[in-house]
Amino acid sequence: MSAVRGADDGVDAVVVGAGFAGLYMLYKLRELGLSARGYEAGSGVGGTWYWNRYPGARCDSESVYYSYSFSEELQQEWEWSERYASQPEILHYLEHVADRFDLRRDIRFDTRVVAATFDEGGSCWSVRTDTGVQVRARFLISAVGCLSTPNVPALPGVENFRGPVLHTGRWPHEPVEVTSCRVGVLGTGSSGVQSIPLLAEQAEHLTVFQRTPNYSVPARNAPSDPVQSADVKANYDAIRERCRRSLGGFPFDVDPRSALSVSPEEREALYRGLWDEGGMRFVFGGFADVLTDRTANDVAADFVRARIGEVVREGATAEVLTPRDHPFGTRRPALDTRYYETYNRDDVTLVDLHRTPVEEVTAGGLRTSDTEYPLDVLVLATGFDAMTGSLLAMNIVGRDGVELRKKWSDGPRNHLGLMSAGFPNLFTITGPLSPSVFSNMPTCIEQHVDWIGDCLEHLRRNGHDLIEPTVEAEDGWVEHAARVAARTLLGAVDSWWTGANVPGKPRVVYPYVAGVGTYRKACDAAAARGYDGFVLNPSAPVRRRPQGAPA
Ligand code: N01
């Protein structure tokens, strides 16, 4: 691999983002002896865990699994204080990783990549930042995260609101004092479900504006048990390996049976056990056909609905909170601590936006079709332009001046969720059509970084400068991912997984949903066959073969 020709300030690789993915990618590049520059829009490392500082922000994966495995010393020395780490603790962990491996010296903070253009003559990427820096790099590696561009709905009149309007994904760094405030929360996805119980405790009055009720499962958070932690550490190799081969990136899997093949008593007992364990064990540990068969799904959905009815004392409120319009698990279920219990408080009001939609934000509150609710603070827990928002915002232009945004105007097109034809040497860590958000993220991040690292090493060993998928391989992967998704109940449901939460966004199932283990096999097989589906050092642009032409 030769150095970038004619670069003023050239590096081998630019890595965009300094969260879980970016940090490990920088570590890997250094291990390979490649020069790298990281660009990060935030003032510090952490990515998601840097930005999402809202009350109650906490990981939905158990910390012992939601962590790096690449360093044995790191995983042995780090102690998590709770079953699910809070945002400050995960941020502290990532800061520790950055310091322990001396990664900050390669990162430029407060710097956003605003343009990246492939230079065919120089066979490299020309990357521009909002600080006016222009850098050339052989490889461009996106580690921008899947949930980093806030989705801010166009609420009529919001500019007239007298108090602060806070998006959960851009929460202020200084504490937000709400003790004598009337707080409104718009949105009941994971961010809403996590913040609502805490805001209810702090605020004078909390009004929750709910459009779609979500299924929420008790997290059952608790202080870490030192005996269990020691046991995990003693068995980390086997546990991590199980995560890598699993469906969801956790060391447990679905029950292989159909929910409909066992008696109602047995079904109830299985779900009761998983419910008591809490968290992702309920989400990923149920029957195999929960996401593929509506009747089987009803078993899980009815189980959760019954729990809501048991907790929420007021029947009408319980009914508004009960999801009936989508199957369980077809929108990302939330994990909670005393979420449904919060609605038993006298100082919490639930507004059903399906019945009474938002009409406008006023100077002093939010008006629905039947009432104006007085508010001092408005919290938008309205989610993200997921999976492609931050990637496309970089204005990436590949061969022949083709914009990635245009190429993907009907949905993402790539091979293995990793690379897109016409965009040589651009890698997308946890990009669309890879398992990413449909799994425990660090498991998939490490798999992608390792795959990219092996690929770069392969290029170097074999004297190649460029790699790019063939159009045929890409078409095959896009079709395959869609076929897998079509076997599930996911595609028919409006969610951020299907892009339905952002007006005008193409409607596809964005994550690859065949499972982490299956996906890993496909990536490994391509690499083992000499990067099957990719062209190394394409001397000319990789173009679509005319129909019927020989392969
Ligand atoms: O966002 P969401 P999120 N008027 O898109 C509502 C991850 N995460 O930030 O469904 C009224 O899920 C919208 O209503 P509807 C996790 O993967 C992880 O909560 O469109 N309401 C919905 O209720 C999660 O899934 C963790 O009808 C409007 C809500 O806003 C993902 O991030 C913690 C509206 C958005 O829910 C996103 O979760 C938090 C409008 N105009 C998040 N627009 C952890 O692991 C939107 N809504 C810790």
GROMACS .gro file of C-alpha atoms in nm, residues 8-408:
model
  401
    8ASP     CA    1  -0.056   1.814   0.192
    9ASP     CA    2  -0.156   1.666   0.516
   10GLY     CA    3  -0.215   1.304   0.432
   11VAL     CA    4  -0.295   1.015   0.661
   12ASP     CA    5  -0.370   0.656   0.581
   13ALA     CA    6  -0.717   0.673   0.732
   14VAL     CA    7  -0.971   0.925   0.851
   15VAL     CA    8  -1.209   0.795   1.116
   16VAL     CA    9  -1.525   0.997   1.173
   17GLY     CA   10  -1.663   0.973   1.525
   18ALA     CA   11  -1.505   0.893   1.860
   19GLY     CA   12  -1.762   0.671   2.028
   20PHE     CA   13  -1.735   0.295   2.082
   21ALA     CA   14  -1.664   0.237   1.711
   22GLY     CA   15  -1.425   0.523   1.643
   23LEU     CA   16  -1.208   0.456   1.947
   24TYR     CA   17  -1.158   0.089   1.868
   25MET     CA   18  -1.096   0.169   1.500
   26LEU     CA   19  -0.821   0.415   1.593
   27TYR     CA   20  -0.667   0.155   1.821
   28LYS     CA   21  -0.679  -0.103   1.542
   29LEU     CA   22  -0.523   0.131   1.284
   30ARG     CA   23  -0.239   0.207   1.519
   31GLU     CA   24  -0.191  -0.164   1.580
   32LEU     CA   25  -0.161  -0.208   1.202
   33GLY     CA   26   0.099   0.067   1.185
   34LEU     CA   27  -0.127   0.298   0.981
   35SER     CA   28  -0.153   0.670   1.044
   36ALA     CA   29  -0.499   0.791   1.134
   37ARG     CA   30  -0.688   1.107   1.216
   38GLY     CA   31  -1.014   1.101   1.406
   39TYR     CA   32  -1.271   1.379   1.376
   40GLU     CA   33  -1.537   1.419   1.641
   41ALA     CA   34  -1.815   1.678   1.652
   42GLY     CA   35  -1.833   1.664   2.033
   43SER     CA   36  -1.578   1.813   2.269
   44GLY     CA   37  -1.491   1.472   2.408
   45VAL     CA   38  -1.501   1.101   2.331
   46GLY     CA   39  -1.810   0.889   2.393
   47GLY     CA   40  -2.044   0.935   2.095
   48THR     CA   41  -2.396   0.842   2.206
   49TRP     CA   42  -2.277   0.849   2.566
   50TYR     CA   43  -2.136   1.196   2.524
   51TRP     CA   44  -2.460   1.343   2.387
   52ASN     CA   45  -2.741   1.156   2.565
   53ARG     CA   46  -2.721   1.303   2.914
   54TYR     CA   47  -3.092   1.316   2.993
   55PRO     CA   48  -3.208   1.204   3.339
   56GLY     CA   49  -3.223   0.825   3.352
   57ALA     CA   50  -2.997   0.766   3.048
   58ARG     CA   51  -2.861   0.419   3.093
   59CYS     CA   52  -2.762   0.129   2.873
   60ASP     CA   53  -3.023  -0.132   2.787
   61SER     CA   54  -2.758  -0.403   2.750
   62GLU     CA   55  -2.597  -0.548   3.059
   63SER     CA   56  -2.264  -0.375   3.110
   64VAL     CA   57  -2.052  -0.690   3.126
   65TYR     CA   58  -2.160  -0.754   2.764
   66TYR     CA   59  -2.190  -0.390   2.656
   67SER     CA   60  -1.814  -0.338   2.669
   68TYR     CA   61  -1.502  -0.404   2.468
   69SER     CA   62  -1.351  -0.750   2.447
   70PHE     CA   63  -1.043  -0.658   2.241
   71SER     CA   64  -0.820  -0.606   2.544
   72GLU     CA   65  -0.804  -0.881   2.803
   73GLU     CA   66  -0.643  -0.642   3.054
   74LEU     CA   67  -0.920  -0.387   3.003
   75GLN     CA   68  -1.204  -0.632   3.048
   76GLN     CA   69  -1.040  -0.780   3.355
   77GLU     CA   70  -0.953  -0.453   3.528
   78TRP     CA   71  -1.275  -0.260   3.467
   79GLU     CA   72  -1.549  -0.293   3.731
   80TRP     CA   73  -1.908  -0.197   3.650
   81SER     CA   74  -2.106  -0.070   3.946
   82GLU     CA   75  -2.451  -0.173   3.821
   83ARG     CA   76  -2.609  -0.440   3.606
   84TYR     CA   77  -2.686  -0.166   3.350
   85ALA     CA   78  -2.438   0.119   3.358
   86SER     CA   79  -2.566   0.474   3.364
   87GLN     CA   80  -2.462   0.725   3.099
   88PRO     CA   81  -2.196   0.891   3.323
   89GLU     CA   82  -2.038   0.553   3.398
   90ILE     CA   83  -2.023   0.445   3.032
   91LEU     CA   84  -1.881   0.785   2.938
   92HIS     CA   85  -1.621   0.743   3.212
   93TYR     CA   86  -1.537   0.397   3.072
   94LEU     CA   87  -1.486   0.534   2.720
   95GLU     CA   88  -1.274   0.820   2.856
   96HIS     CA   89  -1.069   0.562   3.039
   97VAL     CA   90  -1.026   0.361   2.717
   98ALA     CA   91  -0.917   0.673   2.529
   99ASP     CA   92  -0.659   0.752   2.797
  100ARG     CA   93  -0.543   0.397   2.861
  101PHE     CA   94  -0.462   0.346   2.493
  102ASP     CA   95  -0.353   0.707   2.437
  103LEU     CA   96  -0.607   0.758   2.158
  104ARG     CA   97  -0.689   1.126   2.207
  105ARG     CA   98  -0.372   1.247   2.035
  106ASP     CA   99  -0.513   1.127   1.702
  107ILE     CA  100  -0.855   1.291   1.748
  108ARG     CA  101  -0.958   1.645   1.659
  109PHE     CA  102  -1.255   1.738   1.878
  110ASP     CA  103  -1.524   2.000   1.808
  111THR     CA  104  -1.474   1.917   1.443
  112ARG     CA  105  -1.746   1.795   1.213
  113VAL     CA  106  -1.677   1.638   0.874
  114VAL     CA  107  -1.888   1.830   0.622
  115ALA     CA  108  -1.767   1.687   0.292
  116ALA     CA  109  -1.576   1.385   0.164
  117THR     CA  110  -1.496   1.342  -0.205
  118PHE     CA  111  -1.319   1.053  -0.372
  119ASP     CA  112  -1.028   1.176  -0.580
  120GLU     CA  113  -0.991   0.929  -0.867
  121GLY     CA  114  -0.653   1.066  -0.977
  122GLY     CA  115  -0.499   1.033  -0.634
  123SER     CA  116  -0.702   0.723  -0.539
  124CYS     CA  117  -0.781   0.878  -0.204
  125TRP     CA  118  -1.048   1.064  -0.012
  126SER     CA  119  -1.040   1.438   0.028
  127VAL     CA  120  -1.212   1.519   0.355
  128ARG     CA  121  -1.325   1.864   0.465
  129THR     CA  122  -1.428   1.974   0.813
  130ASP     CA  123  -1.632   2.263   0.948
  131THR     CA  124  -1.312   2.406   1.094
  132GLY     CA  125  -1.177   2.455   0.743
  133VAL     CA  126  -0.935   2.164   0.752
  134GLN     CA  127  -0.885   1.964   0.435
  135VAL     CA  128  -0.716   1.628   0.471
  136ARG     CA  129  -0.642   1.348   0.226
  137ALA     CA  130  -0.667   0.989   0.331
  138ARG     CA  131  -0.645   0.655   0.156
  139PHE     CA  132  -0.931   0.518   0.367
  140LEU     CA  133  -1.243   0.687   0.499
  141ILE     CA  134  -1.402   0.504   0.789
  142SER     CA  135  -1.739   0.613   0.920
  143ALA     CA  136  -1.790   0.555   1.292
  144VAL     CA  137  -2.066   0.814   1.317
  145GLY     CA  138  -2.307   0.590   1.507
  146CYS     CA  139  -2.658   0.487   1.421
  147LEU     CA  140  -2.847   0.718   1.654
  148SER     CA  141  -2.667   1.048   1.647
  149THR     CA  142  -2.871   1.289   1.435
  150PRO     CA  143  -3.169   1.405   1.643
  151ASN     CA  144  -3.513   1.388   1.487
  152VAL     CA  145  -3.672   1.721   1.575
  153PRO     CA  146  -4.034   1.736   1.463
  154ALA     CA  147  -4.165   2.054   1.306
  155LEU     CA  148  -4.400   2.164   1.585
  156PRO     CA  149  -4.600   2.471   1.489
  157GLY     CA  150  -4.524   2.764   1.720
  158VAL     CA  151  -4.227   2.603   1.895
  159GLU     CA  152  -4.021   2.918   1.839
  160ASN     CA  153  -4.267   3.108   2.063
  161PHE     CA  154  -4.222   2.880   2.366
  162ARG     CA  155  -4.089   3.081   2.661
  163GLY     CA  156  -3.900   2.798   2.833
  164PRO     CA  157  -3.626   2.563   2.720
  165VAL     CA  158  -3.695   2.301   2.454
  166LEU     CA  159  -3.456   2.011   2.516
  167HIS     CA  160  -3.397   1.712   2.290
  168THR     CA  161  -3.289   1.406   2.489
  169GLY     CA  162  -3.007   1.341   2.241
  170ARG     CA  163  -2.865   1.692   2.288
  171TRP     CA  164  -2.916   1.729   2.662
  172PRO     CA  165  -2.722   2.019   2.820
  173HIS     CA  166  -2.400   1.936   3.002
  174GLU     CA  167  -2.490   2.147   3.302
  175PRO     CA  168  -2.766   2.014   3.532
  176VAL     CA  169  -3.119   2.109   3.425
  177GLU     CA  170  -3.317   2.227   3.728
  178VAL     CA  171  -3.684   2.127   3.696
  179THR     CA  172  -3.794   2.102   4.060
  180SER     CA  173  -4.043   2.387   4.045
  181CYS     CA  174  -4.129   2.337   3.680
  182ARG     CA  175  -4.415   2.195   3.483
  183VAL     CA  176  -4.242   1.964   3.240
  184GLY     CA  177  -4.383   1.815   2.921
  185VAL     CA  178  -4.228   1.511   2.750
  186LEU     CA  179  -4.311   1.442   2.386
  187GLY     CA  180  -4.232   1.085   2.289
  188THR     CA  181  -4.241   0.747   2.459
  189GLY     CA  182  -3.961   0.549   2.292
  190SER     CA  183  -3.662   0.430   2.496
  191SER     CA  184  -3.545   0.784   2.576
  192GLY     CA  185  -3.891   0.889   2.695
  193VAL     CA  186  -3.941   0.569   2.894
  194GLN     CA  187  -3.605   0.614   3.069
  195SER     CA  188  -3.642   0.984   3.145
  196ILE     CA  189  -4.012   0.999   3.241
  197PRO     CA  190  -3.982   0.832   3.587
  198LEU     CA  191  -3.687   1.056   3.682
  199LEU     CA  192  -3.848   1.375   3.550
  200ALA     CA  193  -4.169   1.286   3.736
  201GLU     CA  194  -3.972   1.265   4.061
  202GLN     CA  195  -3.804   1.599   4.001
  203ALA     CA  196  -4.071   1.815   3.839
  204GLU     CA  197  -4.361   1.995   4.001
  205HIS     CA  198  -4.584   1.833   3.741
  206LEU     CA  199  -4.511   1.610   3.444
  207THR     CA  200  -4.727   1.581   3.134
  208VAL     CA  201  -4.645   1.297   2.896
  209PHE     CA  202  -4.762   1.340   2.536
  210GLN     CA  203  -4.784   0.994   2.388
  211ARG     CA  204  -4.856   0.916   2.026
  212THR     CA  205  -4.771   0.545   2.001
  213PRO     CA  206  -4.764   0.335   2.318
  214ASN     CA  207  -4.450   0.124   2.342
  215TYR     CA  208  -4.392  -0.217   2.495
  216SER     CA  209  -4.162  -0.175   2.792
  217VAL     CA  210  -3.991  -0.451   2.987
  218PRO     CA  211  -3.855  -0.407   3.339
  219ALA     CA  212  -3.476  -0.374   3.326
  220ARG     CA  213  -3.435  -0.503   3.683
  221ASN     CA  214  -3.128  -0.295   3.737
  222ALA     CA  215  -2.929  -0.364   4.052
  223PRO     CA  216  -2.581  -0.306   4.192
  224SER     CA  217  -2.329  -0.544   4.037
  225ASP     CA  218  -2.289  -0.867   4.224
  226PRO     CA  219  -1.913  -0.917   4.285
  227VAL     CA  220  -1.948  -1.296   4.272
  228GLN     CA  221  -2.129  -1.285   3.938
  229SER     CA  222  -1.881  -1.030   3.799
  230ALA     CA  223  -1.588  -1.250   3.896
  231ASP     CA  224  -1.759  -1.547   3.736
  232VAL     CA  225  -1.815  -1.353   3.411
  233LYS     CA  226  -1.451  -1.241   3.408
  234ALA     CA  227  -1.328  -1.595   3.463
  235ASN     CA  228  -1.535  -1.711   3.167
  236TYR     CA  229  -1.511  -1.408   2.943
  237ASP     CA  230  -1.364  -1.590   2.643
  238ALA     CA  231  -1.652  -1.833   2.620
  239ILE     CA  232  -1.912  -1.564   2.694
  240ARG     CA  233  -1.782  -1.327   2.427
  241GLU     CA  234  -1.768  -1.610   2.176
  242ARG     CA  235  -2.128  -1.695   2.251
  243CYS     CA  236  -2.224  -1.330   2.197
  244ARG     CA  237  -2.048  -1.333   1.858
  245ARG     CA  238  -2.240  -1.641   1.739
  246SER     CA  239  -2.579  -1.542   1.880
  247LEU     CA  240  -2.887  -1.375   1.736
  248GLY     CA  241  -2.863  -1.047   1.922
  249GLY     CA  242  -2.504  -1.021   2.040
  250PHE     CA  243  -2.585  -1.148   2.389
  251PRO     CA  244  -2.477  -1.475   2.550
  252PHE     CA  245  -2.829  -1.613   2.532
  253ASP     CA  246  -3.053  -1.708   2.245
  254VAL     CA  247  -3.416  -1.763   2.158
  255ASP     CA  248  -3.597  -2.076   2.260
  256PRO     CA  249  -3.588  -2.269   1.930
  257ARG     CA  250  -3.950  -2.386   1.963
  258SER     CA  251  -4.259  -2.217   1.826
  259ALA     CA  252  -4.469  -2.043   2.089
  260LEU     CA  253  -4.762  -2.234   1.943
  261SER     CA  254  -4.602  -2.575   1.992
  262VAL     CA  255  -4.625  -2.571   2.370
  263SER     CA  256  -4.912  -2.549   2.616
  264PRO     CA  257  -5.042  -2.211   2.739
  265GLU     CA  258  -4.908  -2.300   3.086
  266GLU     CA  259  -4.560  -2.365   2.950
  267ARG     CA  260  -4.564  -2.041   2.750
  268GLU     CA  261  -4.672  -1.845   3.052
  269ALA     CA  262  -4.400  -2.005   3.265
  270LEU     CA  263  -4.129  -1.925   3.009
  271TYR     CA  264  -4.234  -1.563   2.974
  272ARG     CA  265  -4.282  -1.527   3.350
  273GLY     CA  266  -3.923  -1.646   3.404
  274LEU     CA  267  -3.784  -1.410   3.138
  275TRP     CA  268  -3.990  -1.121   3.276
  276ASP     CA  269  -3.847  -1.181   3.621
  277GLU     CA  270  -3.494  -1.187   3.479
  278GLY     CA  271  -3.578  -0.864   3.296
  279GLY     CA  272  -3.422  -0.668   3.017
  280MET     CA  273  -3.300  -0.807   2.687
  281ARG     CA  274  -3.350  -1.162   2.812
  282PHE     CA  275  -3.722  -1.106   2.766
  283VAL     CA  276  -3.670  -0.936   2.428
  284PHE     CA  277  -3.425  -1.186   2.277
  285GLY     CA  278  -3.492  -1.496   2.488
  286GLY     CA  279  -3.852  -1.582   2.396
  287PHE     CA  280  -3.984  -1.825   2.138
  288ALA     CA  281  -3.818  -1.846   1.796
  289ASP     CA  282  -4.123  -1.733   1.599
  290VAL     CA  283  -4.209  -1.423   1.797
  291LEU     CA  284  -4.099  -1.196   1.511
  292THR     CA  285  -4.220  -1.412   1.226
  293ASP     CA  286  -4.567  -1.533   1.324
  294ARG     CA  287  -4.837  -1.293   1.436
  295THR     CA  288  -5.019  -1.551   1.647
  296ALA     CA  289  -4.698  -1.652   1.822
  297ASN     CA  290  -4.620  -1.284   1.872
  298ASP     CA  291  -4.958  -1.229   2.038
  299VAL     CA  292  -4.844  -1.458   2.320
  300ALA     CA  293  -4.556  -1.225   2.409
  301ALA     CA  294  -4.760  -0.911   2.340
  302ASP     CA  295  -5.052  -1.029   2.556
  303PHE     CA  296  -4.811  -1.114   2.835
  304VAL     CA  297  -4.672  -0.757   2.841
  305ARG     CA  298  -5.019  -0.604   2.803
  306ALA     CA  299  -5.137  -0.799   3.108
  307ARG     CA  300  -4.844  -0.667   3.315
  308ILE     CA  301  -4.932  -0.305   3.222
  309GLY     CA  302  -5.287  -0.369   3.341
  310GLU     CA  303  -5.158  -0.506   3.672
  311VAL     CA  304  -4.936  -0.205   3.745
  312VAL     CA  305  -5.136   0.095   3.626
  313ARG     CA  306  -5.422   0.152   3.869
  314GLU     CA  307  -5.649   0.369   3.656
  315GLY     CA  308  -5.812   0.157   3.385
  316ALA     CA  309  -5.839   0.430   3.120
  317THR     CA  310  -5.473   0.527   3.166
  318ALA     CA  311  -5.365   0.164   3.144
  319GLU     CA  312  -5.557   0.128   2.820
  320VAL     CA  313  -5.389   0.434   2.663
  321LEU     CA  314  -5.049   0.290   2.761
  322THR     CA  315  -5.125  -0.052   2.619
  323PRO     CA  316  -4.982  -0.111   2.269
  324ARG     CA  317  -5.233  -0.275   2.037
  325ASP     CA  318  -5.131  -0.135   1.698
  326HIS     CA  319  -4.806  -0.324   1.648
  327PRO     CA  320  -4.668  -0.667   1.740
  328PHE     CA  321  -4.422  -0.701   2.026
  329GLY     CA  322  -4.061  -0.639   1.919
  330THR     CA  323  -4.144  -0.484   1.582
  331ARG     CA  324  -4.049  -0.146   1.725
  332ARG     CA  325  -3.753  -0.146   1.961
  333PRO     CA  326  -3.902  -0.233   2.303
  334ALA     CA  327  -3.792  -0.009   2.588
  335LEU     CA  328  -3.640  -0.127   2.915
  336ASP     CA  329  -3.756   0.058   3.221
  337THR     CA  330  -3.730   0.119   3.589
  338ARG     CA  331  -4.075   0.200   3.733
  339TYR     CA  332  -4.208   0.341   3.405
  340TYR     CA  333  -4.567   0.218   3.428
  341GLU     CA  334  -4.573   0.286   3.805
  342THR     CA  335  -4.504   0.652   3.726
  343TYR     CA  336  -4.856   0.688   3.585
  344ASN     CA  337  -5.000   0.611   3.932
  345ARG     CA  338  -4.864   0.943   4.059
  346ASP     CA  339  -5.104   1.235   4.109
  347ASP     CA  340  -4.853   1.477   3.960
  348VAL     CA  341  -4.829   1.295   3.624
  349THR     CA  342  -5.074   1.343   3.336
  350LEU     CA  343  -5.084   1.123   3.028
  351VAL     CA  344  -5.214   1.277   2.706
  352ASP     CA  345  -5.319   1.048   2.421
  353LEU     CA  346  -5.212   1.226   2.104
  354HIS     CA  347  -5.393   0.972   1.889
  355ARG     CA  348  -5.719   1.099   2.036
  356THR     CA  349  -5.619   1.465   2.073
  357PRO     CA  350  -5.328   1.555   1.840
  358VAL     CA  351  -5.084   1.838   1.900
  359GLU     CA  352  -5.204   2.158   1.738
  360GLU     CA  353  -4.933   2.400   1.842
  361VAL     CA  354  -4.675   2.499   2.096
  362THR     CA  355  -4.775   2.826   2.262
  363ALA     CA  356  -4.565   3.069   2.464
  364GLY     CA  357  -4.670   2.895   2.783
  365GLY     CA  358  -4.734   2.536   2.690
  366LEU     CA  359  -4.859   2.285   2.437
  367ARG     CA  360  -5.207   2.288   2.289
  368THR     CA  361  -5.374   1.974   2.167
  369SER     CA  362  -5.705   1.957   1.984
  370ASP     CA  363  -5.893   1.986   2.315
  371THR     CA  364  -5.671   2.145   2.585
  372GLU     CA  365  -5.373   2.372   2.641
  373TYR     CA  366  -5.127   2.218   2.887
  374PRO     CA  367  -4.920   2.481   3.073
  375LEU     CA  368  -4.547   2.398   3.063
  376ASP     CA  369  -4.220   2.557   3.170
  377VAL     CA  370  -3.991   2.302   3.002
  378LEU     CA  371  -4.057   2.094   2.690
  379VAL     CA  372  -3.856   1.774   2.645
  380LEU     CA  373  -3.842   1.621   2.298
  381ALA     CA  374  -3.780   1.248   2.334
  382THR     CA  375  -3.850   1.224   1.963
  383GLY     CA  376  -3.564   1.001   1.853
  384PHE     CA  377  -3.320   1.014   1.564
  385ASP     CA  378  -3.274   1.009   1.189
  386ALA     CA  379  -3.129   0.666   1.249
  387MET     CA  380  -2.863   0.470   1.065
  388THR     CA  381  -2.821   0.697   0.764
  389GLY     CA  382  -2.878   1.048   0.906
  390SER     CA  383  -2.522   1.121   1.019
  391LEU     CA  384  -2.359   0.924   0.738
  392LEU     CA  385  -2.540   1.112   0.460
  393ALA     CA  386  -2.488   1.445   0.638
  394MET     CA  387  -2.116   1.411   0.553
  395ASN     CA  388  -2.197   1.482   0.186
  396ILE     CA  389  -1.999   1.187   0.056
  397VAL     CA  390  -1.922   1.193  -0.316
  398GLY     CA  391  -1.774   0.884  -0.482
  399ARG     CA  392  -1.651   0.799  -0.831
  400ASP     CA  393  -1.787   1.003  -1.122
  401GLY     CA  394  -1.919   1.266  -0.882
  402VAL     CA  395  -2.196   1.035  -0.757
  403GLU     CA  396  -2.338   1.147  -0.422
  404LEU     CA  397  -2.404   0.875  -0.166
  405ARG     CA  398  -2.726   1.056  -0.073
  406LYS     CA  399  -2.848   1.028  -0.434
  407LYS     CA  400  -2.733   0.672  -0.476
  408TRP     CA  401  -2.927   0.579  -0.162
   0.00000   0.00000   0.00000
